PDB file of N, CA and C in Angstrom:
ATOM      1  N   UNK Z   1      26.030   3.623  29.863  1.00 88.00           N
ATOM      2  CA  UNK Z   1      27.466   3.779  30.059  1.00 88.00           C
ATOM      3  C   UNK Z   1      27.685   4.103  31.538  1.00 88.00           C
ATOM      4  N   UNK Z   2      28.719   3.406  32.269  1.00 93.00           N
ATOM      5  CA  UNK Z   2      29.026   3.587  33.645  1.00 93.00           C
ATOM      6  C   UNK Z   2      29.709   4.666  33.555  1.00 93.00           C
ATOM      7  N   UNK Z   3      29.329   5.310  34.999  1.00 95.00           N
ATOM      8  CA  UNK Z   3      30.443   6.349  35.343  1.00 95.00           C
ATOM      9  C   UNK Z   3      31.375   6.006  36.182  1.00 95.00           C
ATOM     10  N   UNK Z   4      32.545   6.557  35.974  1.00 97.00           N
ATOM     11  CA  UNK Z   4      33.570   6.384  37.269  1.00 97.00           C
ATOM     12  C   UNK Z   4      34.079   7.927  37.158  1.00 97.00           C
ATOM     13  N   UNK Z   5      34.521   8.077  38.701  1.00 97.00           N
ATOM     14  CA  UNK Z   5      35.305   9.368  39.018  1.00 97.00           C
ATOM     15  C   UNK Z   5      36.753   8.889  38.589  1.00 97.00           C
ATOM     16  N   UNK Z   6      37.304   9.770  38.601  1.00 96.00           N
ATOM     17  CA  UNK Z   6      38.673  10.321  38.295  1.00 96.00           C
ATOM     18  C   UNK Z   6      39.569   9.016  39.425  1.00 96.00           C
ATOM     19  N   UNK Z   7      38.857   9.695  40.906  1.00 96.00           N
ATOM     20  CA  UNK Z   7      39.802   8.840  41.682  1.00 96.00           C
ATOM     21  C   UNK Z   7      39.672   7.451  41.582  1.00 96.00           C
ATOM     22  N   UNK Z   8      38.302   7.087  41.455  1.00 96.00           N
ATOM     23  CA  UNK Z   8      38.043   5.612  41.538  1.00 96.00           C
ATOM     24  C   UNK Z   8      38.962   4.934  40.162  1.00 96.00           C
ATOM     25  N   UNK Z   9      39.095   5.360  39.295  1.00 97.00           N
ATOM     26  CA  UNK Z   9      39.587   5.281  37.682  1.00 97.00           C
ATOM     27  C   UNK Z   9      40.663   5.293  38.384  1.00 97.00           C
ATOM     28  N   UNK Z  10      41.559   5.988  38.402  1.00 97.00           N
ATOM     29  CA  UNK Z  10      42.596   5.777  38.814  1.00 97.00           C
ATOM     30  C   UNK Z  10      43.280   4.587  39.759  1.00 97.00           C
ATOM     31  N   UNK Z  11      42.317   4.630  41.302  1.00 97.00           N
ATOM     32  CA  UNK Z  11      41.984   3.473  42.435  1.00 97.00           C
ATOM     33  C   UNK Z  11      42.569   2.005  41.635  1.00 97.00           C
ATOM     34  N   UNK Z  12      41.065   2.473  40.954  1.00 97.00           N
ATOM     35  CA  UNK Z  12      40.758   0.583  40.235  1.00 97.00           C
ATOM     36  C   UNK Z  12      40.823   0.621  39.087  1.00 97.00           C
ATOM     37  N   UNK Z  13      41.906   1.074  37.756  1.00 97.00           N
ATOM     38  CA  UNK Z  13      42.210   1.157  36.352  1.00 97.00           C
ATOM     39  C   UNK Z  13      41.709  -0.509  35.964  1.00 97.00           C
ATOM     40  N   UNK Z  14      42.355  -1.369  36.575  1.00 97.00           N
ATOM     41  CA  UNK Z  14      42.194  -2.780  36.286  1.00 97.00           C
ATOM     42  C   UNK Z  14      40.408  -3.258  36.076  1.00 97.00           C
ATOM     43  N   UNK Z  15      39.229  -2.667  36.970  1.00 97.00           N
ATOM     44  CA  UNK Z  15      38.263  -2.877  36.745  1.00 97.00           C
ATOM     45  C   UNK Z  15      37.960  -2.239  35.666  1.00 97.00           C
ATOM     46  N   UNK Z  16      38.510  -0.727  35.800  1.00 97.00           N
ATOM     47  CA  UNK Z  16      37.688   0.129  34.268  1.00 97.00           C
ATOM     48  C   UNK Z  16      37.686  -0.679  33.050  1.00 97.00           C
ATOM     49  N   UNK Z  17      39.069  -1.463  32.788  1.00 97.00           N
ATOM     50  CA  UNK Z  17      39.508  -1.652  31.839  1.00 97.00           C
ATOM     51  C   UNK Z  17      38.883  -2.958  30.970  1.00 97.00           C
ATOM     52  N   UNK Z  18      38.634  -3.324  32.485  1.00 97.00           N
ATOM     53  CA  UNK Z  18      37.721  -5.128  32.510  1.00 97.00           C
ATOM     54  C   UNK Z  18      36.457  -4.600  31.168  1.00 97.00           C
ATOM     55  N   UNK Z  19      35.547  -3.477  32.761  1.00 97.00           N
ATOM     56  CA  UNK Z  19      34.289  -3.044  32.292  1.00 97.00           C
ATOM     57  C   UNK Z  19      34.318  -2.411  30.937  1.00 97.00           C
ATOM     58  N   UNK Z  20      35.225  -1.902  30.570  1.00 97.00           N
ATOM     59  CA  UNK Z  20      35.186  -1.603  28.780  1.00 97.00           C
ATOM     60  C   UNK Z  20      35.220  -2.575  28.057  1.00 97.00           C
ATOM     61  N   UNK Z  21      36.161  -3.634  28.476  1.00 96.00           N
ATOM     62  CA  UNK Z  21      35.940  -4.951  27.681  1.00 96.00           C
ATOM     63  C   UNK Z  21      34.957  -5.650  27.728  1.00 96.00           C
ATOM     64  N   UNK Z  22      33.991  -5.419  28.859  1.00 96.00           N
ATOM     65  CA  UNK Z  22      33.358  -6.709  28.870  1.00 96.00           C
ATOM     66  C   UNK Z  22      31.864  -6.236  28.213  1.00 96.00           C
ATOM     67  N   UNK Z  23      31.197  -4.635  29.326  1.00 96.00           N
ATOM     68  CA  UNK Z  23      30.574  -3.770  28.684  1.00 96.00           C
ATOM     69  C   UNK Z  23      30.393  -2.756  28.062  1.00 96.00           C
ATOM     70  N   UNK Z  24      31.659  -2.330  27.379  1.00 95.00           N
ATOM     71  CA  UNK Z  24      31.389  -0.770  25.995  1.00 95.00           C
ATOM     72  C   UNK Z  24      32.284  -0.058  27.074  1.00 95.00           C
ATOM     73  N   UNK Z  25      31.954   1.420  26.446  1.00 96.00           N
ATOM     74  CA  UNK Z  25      32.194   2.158  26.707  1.00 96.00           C
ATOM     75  C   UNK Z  25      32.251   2.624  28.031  1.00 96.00           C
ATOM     76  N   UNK Z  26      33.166   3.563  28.947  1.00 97.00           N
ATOM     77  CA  UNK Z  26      33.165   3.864  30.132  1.00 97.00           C
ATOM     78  C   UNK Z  26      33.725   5.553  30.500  1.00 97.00           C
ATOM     79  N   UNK Z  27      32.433   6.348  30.930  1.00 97.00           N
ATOM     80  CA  UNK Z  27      32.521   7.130  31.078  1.00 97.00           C
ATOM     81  C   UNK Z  27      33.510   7.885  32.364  1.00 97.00           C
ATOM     82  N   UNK Z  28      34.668   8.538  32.889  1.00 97.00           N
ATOM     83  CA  UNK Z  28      35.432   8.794  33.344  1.00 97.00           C
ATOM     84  C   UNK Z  28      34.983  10.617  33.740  1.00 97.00           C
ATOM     85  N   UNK Z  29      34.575  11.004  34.828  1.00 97.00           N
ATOM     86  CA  UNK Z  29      34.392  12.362  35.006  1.00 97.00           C
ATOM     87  C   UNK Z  29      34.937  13.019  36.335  1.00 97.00           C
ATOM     88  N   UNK Z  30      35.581  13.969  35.968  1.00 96.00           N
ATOM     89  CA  UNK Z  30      36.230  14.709  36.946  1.00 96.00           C
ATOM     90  C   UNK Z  30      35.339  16.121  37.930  1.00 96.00           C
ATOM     91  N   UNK Z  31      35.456  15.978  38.976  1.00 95.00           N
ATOM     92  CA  UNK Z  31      34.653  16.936  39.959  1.00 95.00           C
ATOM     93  C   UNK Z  31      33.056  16.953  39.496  1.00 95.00           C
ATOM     94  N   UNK Z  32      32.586  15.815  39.017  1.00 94.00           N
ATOM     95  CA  UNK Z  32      31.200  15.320  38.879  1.00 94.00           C
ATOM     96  C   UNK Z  32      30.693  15.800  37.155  1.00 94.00           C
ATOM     97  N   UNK Z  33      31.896  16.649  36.317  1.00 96.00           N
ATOM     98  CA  UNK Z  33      32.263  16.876  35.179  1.00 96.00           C
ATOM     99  C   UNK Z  33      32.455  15.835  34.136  1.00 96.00           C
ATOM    100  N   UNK Z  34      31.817  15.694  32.909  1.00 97.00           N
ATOM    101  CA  UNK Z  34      32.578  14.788  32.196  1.00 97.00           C
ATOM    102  C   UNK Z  34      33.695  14.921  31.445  1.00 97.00           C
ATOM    103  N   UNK Z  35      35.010  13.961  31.422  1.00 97.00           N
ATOM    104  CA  UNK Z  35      36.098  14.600  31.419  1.00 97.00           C
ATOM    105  C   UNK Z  35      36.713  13.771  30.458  1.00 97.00           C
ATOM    106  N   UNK Z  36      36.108  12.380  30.247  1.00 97.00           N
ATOM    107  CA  UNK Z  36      36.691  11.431  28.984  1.00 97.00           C
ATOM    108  C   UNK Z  36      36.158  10.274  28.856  1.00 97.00           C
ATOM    109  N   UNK Z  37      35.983   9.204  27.697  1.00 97.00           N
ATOM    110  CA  UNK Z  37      35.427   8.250  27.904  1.00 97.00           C
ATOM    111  C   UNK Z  37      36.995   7.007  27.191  1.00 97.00           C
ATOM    112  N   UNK Z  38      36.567   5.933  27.713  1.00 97.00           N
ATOM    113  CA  UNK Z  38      37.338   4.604  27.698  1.00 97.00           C
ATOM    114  C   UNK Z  38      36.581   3.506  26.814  1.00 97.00           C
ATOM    115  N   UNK Z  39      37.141   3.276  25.452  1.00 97.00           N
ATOM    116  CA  UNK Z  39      36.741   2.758  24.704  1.00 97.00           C
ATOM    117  C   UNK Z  39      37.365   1.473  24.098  1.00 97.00           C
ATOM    118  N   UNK Z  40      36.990   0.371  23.976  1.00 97.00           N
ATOM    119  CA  UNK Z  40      37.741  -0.720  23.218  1.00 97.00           C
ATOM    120  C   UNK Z  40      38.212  -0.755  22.203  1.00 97.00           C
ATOM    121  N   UNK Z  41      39.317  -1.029  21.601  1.00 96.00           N
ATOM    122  CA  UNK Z  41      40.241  -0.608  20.899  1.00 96.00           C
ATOM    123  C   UNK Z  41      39.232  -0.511  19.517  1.00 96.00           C
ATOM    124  N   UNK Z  42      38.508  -1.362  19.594  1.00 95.00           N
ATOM    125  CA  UNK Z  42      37.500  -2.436  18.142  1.00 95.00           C
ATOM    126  C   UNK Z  42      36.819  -1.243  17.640  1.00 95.00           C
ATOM    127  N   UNK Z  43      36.374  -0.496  18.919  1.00 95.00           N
ATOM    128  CA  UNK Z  43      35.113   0.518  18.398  1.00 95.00           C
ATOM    129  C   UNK Z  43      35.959   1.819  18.412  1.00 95.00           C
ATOM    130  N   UNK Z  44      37.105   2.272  18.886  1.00 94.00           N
ATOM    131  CA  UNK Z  44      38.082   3.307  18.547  1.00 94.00           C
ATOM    132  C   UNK Z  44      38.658   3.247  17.148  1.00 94.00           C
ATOM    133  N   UNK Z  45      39.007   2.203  16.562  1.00 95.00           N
ATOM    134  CA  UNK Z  45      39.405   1.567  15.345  1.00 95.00           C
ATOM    135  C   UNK Z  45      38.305   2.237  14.342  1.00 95.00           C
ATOM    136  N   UNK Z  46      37.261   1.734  14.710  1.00 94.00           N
ATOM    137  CA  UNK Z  46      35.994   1.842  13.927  1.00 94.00           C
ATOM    138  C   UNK Z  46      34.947   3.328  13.561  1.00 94.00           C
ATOM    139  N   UNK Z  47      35.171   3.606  14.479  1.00 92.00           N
ATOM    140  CA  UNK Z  47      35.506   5.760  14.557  1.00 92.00           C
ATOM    141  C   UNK Z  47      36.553   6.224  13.889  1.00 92.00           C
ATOM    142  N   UNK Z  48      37.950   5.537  14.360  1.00 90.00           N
ATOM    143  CA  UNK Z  48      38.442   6.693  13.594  1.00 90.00           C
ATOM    144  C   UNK Z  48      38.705   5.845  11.761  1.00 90.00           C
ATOM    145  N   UNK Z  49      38.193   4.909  11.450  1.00 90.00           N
ATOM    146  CA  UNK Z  49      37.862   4.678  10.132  1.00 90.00           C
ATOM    147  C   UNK Z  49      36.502   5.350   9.307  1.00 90.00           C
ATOM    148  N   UNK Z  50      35.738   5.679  10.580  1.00 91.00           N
ATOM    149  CA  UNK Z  50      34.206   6.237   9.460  1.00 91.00           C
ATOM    150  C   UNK Z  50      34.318   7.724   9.408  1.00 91.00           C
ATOM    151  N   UNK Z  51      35.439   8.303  10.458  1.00 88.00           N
ATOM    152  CA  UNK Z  51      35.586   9.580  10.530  1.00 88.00           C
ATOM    153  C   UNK Z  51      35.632  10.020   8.949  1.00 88.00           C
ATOM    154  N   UNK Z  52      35.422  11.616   8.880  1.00 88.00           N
ATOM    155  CA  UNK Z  52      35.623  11.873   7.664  1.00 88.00           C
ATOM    156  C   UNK Z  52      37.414  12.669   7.703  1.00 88.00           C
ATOM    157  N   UNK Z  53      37.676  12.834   6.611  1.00 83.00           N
ATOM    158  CA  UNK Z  53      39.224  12.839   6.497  1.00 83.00           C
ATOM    159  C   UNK Z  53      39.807  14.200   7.233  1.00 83.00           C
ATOM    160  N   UNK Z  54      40.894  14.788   7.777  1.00 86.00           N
ATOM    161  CA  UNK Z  54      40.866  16.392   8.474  1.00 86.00           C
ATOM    162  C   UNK Z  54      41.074  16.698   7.006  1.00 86.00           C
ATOM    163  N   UNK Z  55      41.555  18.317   7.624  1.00 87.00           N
ATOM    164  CA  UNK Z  55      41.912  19.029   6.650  1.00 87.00           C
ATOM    165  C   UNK Z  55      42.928  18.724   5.949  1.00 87.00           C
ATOM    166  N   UNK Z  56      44.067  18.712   7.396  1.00 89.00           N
ATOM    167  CA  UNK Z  56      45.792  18.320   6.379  1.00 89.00           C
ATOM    168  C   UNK Z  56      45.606  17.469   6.049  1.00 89.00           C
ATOM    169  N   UNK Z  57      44.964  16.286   6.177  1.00 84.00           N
ATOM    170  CA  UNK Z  57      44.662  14.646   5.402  1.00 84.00           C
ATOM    171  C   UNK Z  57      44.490  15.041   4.036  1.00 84.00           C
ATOM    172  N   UNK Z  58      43.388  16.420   3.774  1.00 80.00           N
ATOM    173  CA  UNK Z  58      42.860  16.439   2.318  1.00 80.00           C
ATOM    174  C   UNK Z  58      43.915  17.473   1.606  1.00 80.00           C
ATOM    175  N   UNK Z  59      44.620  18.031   2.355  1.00 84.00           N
ATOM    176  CA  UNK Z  59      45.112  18.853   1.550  1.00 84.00           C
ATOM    177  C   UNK Z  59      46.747  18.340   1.192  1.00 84.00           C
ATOM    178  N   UNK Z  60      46.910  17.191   1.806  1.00 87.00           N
ATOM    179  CA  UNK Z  60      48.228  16.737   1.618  1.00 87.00           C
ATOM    180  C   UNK Z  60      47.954  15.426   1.062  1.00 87.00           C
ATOM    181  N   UNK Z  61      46.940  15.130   0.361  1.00 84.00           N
ATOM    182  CA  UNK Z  61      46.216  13.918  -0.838  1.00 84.00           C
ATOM    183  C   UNK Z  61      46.872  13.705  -1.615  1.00 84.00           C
ATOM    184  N   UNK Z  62      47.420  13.081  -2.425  1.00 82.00           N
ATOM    185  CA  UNK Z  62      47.520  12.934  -3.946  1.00 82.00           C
ATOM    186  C   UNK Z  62      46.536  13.211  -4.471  1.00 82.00           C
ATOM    187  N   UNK Z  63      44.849  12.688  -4.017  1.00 77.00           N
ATOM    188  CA  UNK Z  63      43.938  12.441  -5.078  1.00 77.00           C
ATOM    189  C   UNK Z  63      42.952  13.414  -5.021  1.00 77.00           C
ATOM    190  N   UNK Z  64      42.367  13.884  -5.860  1.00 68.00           N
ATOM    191  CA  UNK Z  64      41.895  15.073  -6.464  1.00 68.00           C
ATOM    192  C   UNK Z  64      40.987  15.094  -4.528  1.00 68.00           C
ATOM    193  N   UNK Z  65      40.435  16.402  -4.507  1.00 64.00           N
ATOM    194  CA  UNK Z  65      39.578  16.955  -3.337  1.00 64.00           C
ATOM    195  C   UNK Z  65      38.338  17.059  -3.524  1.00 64.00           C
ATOM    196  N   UNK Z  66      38.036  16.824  -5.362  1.00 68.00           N
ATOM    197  CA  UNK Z  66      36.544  17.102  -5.425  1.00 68.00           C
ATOM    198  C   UNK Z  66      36.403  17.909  -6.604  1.00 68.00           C
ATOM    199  N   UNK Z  67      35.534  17.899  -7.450  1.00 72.00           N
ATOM    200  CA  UNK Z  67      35.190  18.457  -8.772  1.00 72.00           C
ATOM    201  C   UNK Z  67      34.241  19.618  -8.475  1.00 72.00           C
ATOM    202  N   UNK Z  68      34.979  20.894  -8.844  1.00 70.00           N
ATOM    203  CA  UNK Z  68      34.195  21.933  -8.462  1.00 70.00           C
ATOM    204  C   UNK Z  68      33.800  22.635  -9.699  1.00 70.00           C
ATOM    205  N   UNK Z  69      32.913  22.722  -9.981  1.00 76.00           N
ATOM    206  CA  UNK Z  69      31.536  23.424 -10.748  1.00 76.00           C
ATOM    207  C   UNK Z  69      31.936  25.115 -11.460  1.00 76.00           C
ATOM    208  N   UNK Z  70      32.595  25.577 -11.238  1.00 74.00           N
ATOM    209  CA  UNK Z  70      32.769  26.905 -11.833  1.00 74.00           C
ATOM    210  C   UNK Z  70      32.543  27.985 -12.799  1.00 74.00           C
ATOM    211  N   UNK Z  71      31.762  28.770 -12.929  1.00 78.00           N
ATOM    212  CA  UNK Z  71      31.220  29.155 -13.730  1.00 78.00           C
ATOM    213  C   UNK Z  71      32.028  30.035 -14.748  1.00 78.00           C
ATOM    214  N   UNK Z  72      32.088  29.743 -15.731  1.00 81.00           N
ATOM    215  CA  UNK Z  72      32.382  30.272 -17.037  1.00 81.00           C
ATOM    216  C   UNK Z  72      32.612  32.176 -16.848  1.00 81.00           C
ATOM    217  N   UNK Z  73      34.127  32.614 -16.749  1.00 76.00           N
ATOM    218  CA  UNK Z  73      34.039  33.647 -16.529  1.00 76.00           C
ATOM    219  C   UNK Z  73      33.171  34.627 -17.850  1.00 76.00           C
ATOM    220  N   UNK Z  74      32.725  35.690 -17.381  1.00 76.00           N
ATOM    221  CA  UNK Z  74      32.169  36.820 -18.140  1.00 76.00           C
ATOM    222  C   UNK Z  74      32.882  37.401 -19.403  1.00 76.00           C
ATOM    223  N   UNK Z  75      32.494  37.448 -20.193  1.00 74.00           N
ATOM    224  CA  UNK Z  75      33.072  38.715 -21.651  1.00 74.00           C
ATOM    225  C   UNK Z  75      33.405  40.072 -21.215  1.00 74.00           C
ATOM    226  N   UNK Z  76      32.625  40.532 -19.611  1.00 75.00           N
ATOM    227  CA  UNK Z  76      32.483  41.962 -19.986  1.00 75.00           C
ATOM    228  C   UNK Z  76      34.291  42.332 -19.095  1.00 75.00           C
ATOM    229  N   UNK Z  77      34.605  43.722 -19.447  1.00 76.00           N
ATOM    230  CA  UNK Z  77      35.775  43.824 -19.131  1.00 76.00           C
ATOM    231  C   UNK Z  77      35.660  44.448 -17.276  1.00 76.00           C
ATOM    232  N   UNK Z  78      36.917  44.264 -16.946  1.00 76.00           N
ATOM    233  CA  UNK Z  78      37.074  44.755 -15.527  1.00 76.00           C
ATOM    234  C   UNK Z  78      37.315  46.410 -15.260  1.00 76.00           C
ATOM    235  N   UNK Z  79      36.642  47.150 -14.705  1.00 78.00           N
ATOM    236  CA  UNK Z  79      37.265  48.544 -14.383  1.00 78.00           C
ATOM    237  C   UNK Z  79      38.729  48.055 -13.575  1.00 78.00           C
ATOM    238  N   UNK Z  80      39.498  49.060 -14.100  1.00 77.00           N
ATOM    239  CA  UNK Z  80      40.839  48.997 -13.645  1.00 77.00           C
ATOM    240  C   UNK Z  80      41.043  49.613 -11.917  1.00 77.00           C
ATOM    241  N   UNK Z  81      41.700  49.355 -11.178  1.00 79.00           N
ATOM    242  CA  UNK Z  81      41.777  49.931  -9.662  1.00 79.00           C
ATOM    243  C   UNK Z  81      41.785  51.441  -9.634  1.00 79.00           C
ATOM    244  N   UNK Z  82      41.206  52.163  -8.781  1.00 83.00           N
ATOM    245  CA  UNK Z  82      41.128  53.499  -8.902  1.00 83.00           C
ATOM    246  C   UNK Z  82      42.517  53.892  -8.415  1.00 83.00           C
ATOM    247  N   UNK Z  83      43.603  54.477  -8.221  1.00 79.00           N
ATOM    248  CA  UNK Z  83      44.675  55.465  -8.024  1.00 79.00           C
ATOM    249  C   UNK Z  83      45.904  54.665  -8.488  1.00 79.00           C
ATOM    250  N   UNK Z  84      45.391  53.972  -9.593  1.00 65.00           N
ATOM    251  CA  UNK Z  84      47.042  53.337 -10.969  1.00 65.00           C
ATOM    252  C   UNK Z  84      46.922  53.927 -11.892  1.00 65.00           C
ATOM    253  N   UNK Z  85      45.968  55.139 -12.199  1.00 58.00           N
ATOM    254  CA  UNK Z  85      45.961  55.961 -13.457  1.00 58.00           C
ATOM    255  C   UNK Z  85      47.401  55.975 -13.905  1.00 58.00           C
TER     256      UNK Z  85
END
């Protein structure tokens, strides 16, 4: 993966943009830092399809989250909280 600085990225956007198309990915780093990478739409597409789902994705589902296992509560009784006498 090539690097480009910040300024050159900026300079020459038109080459970065080439070089992602033509070869992958393109690394972008600021004060010799890495700061972001430049990706073709195909393989951005393709990440964020294998990603696994966030949270609010799963928790705002229709479809079930997963079959959880739970064990059969106990017979024996609970002591009551100490100072509700």
């Amino acid at each position: 993966m090539k690097s480009w600085a910040v300024q050159d990225a900026k300079a020459r956007f038109s080459e970065l943009l080439d070089a992602c198309l033509h070869e992958g990915p393109q690394m972008v780093t600021r004060r010799g830092a890495e700061a972001a990478v430049l990706v073709p739409i195909v393989e951005w597409r393709r990440l964020r399809q294998s990603a696994p789902p966030t949270l609010k994705a799963l928790l705002l589902s229709d479809s079930a989250r997963g079959d959880l296992d739970l064990p059969e509560r106990g017979a024996r009784r609970r002591r009551p909280p100490r100072g509700f006498d």
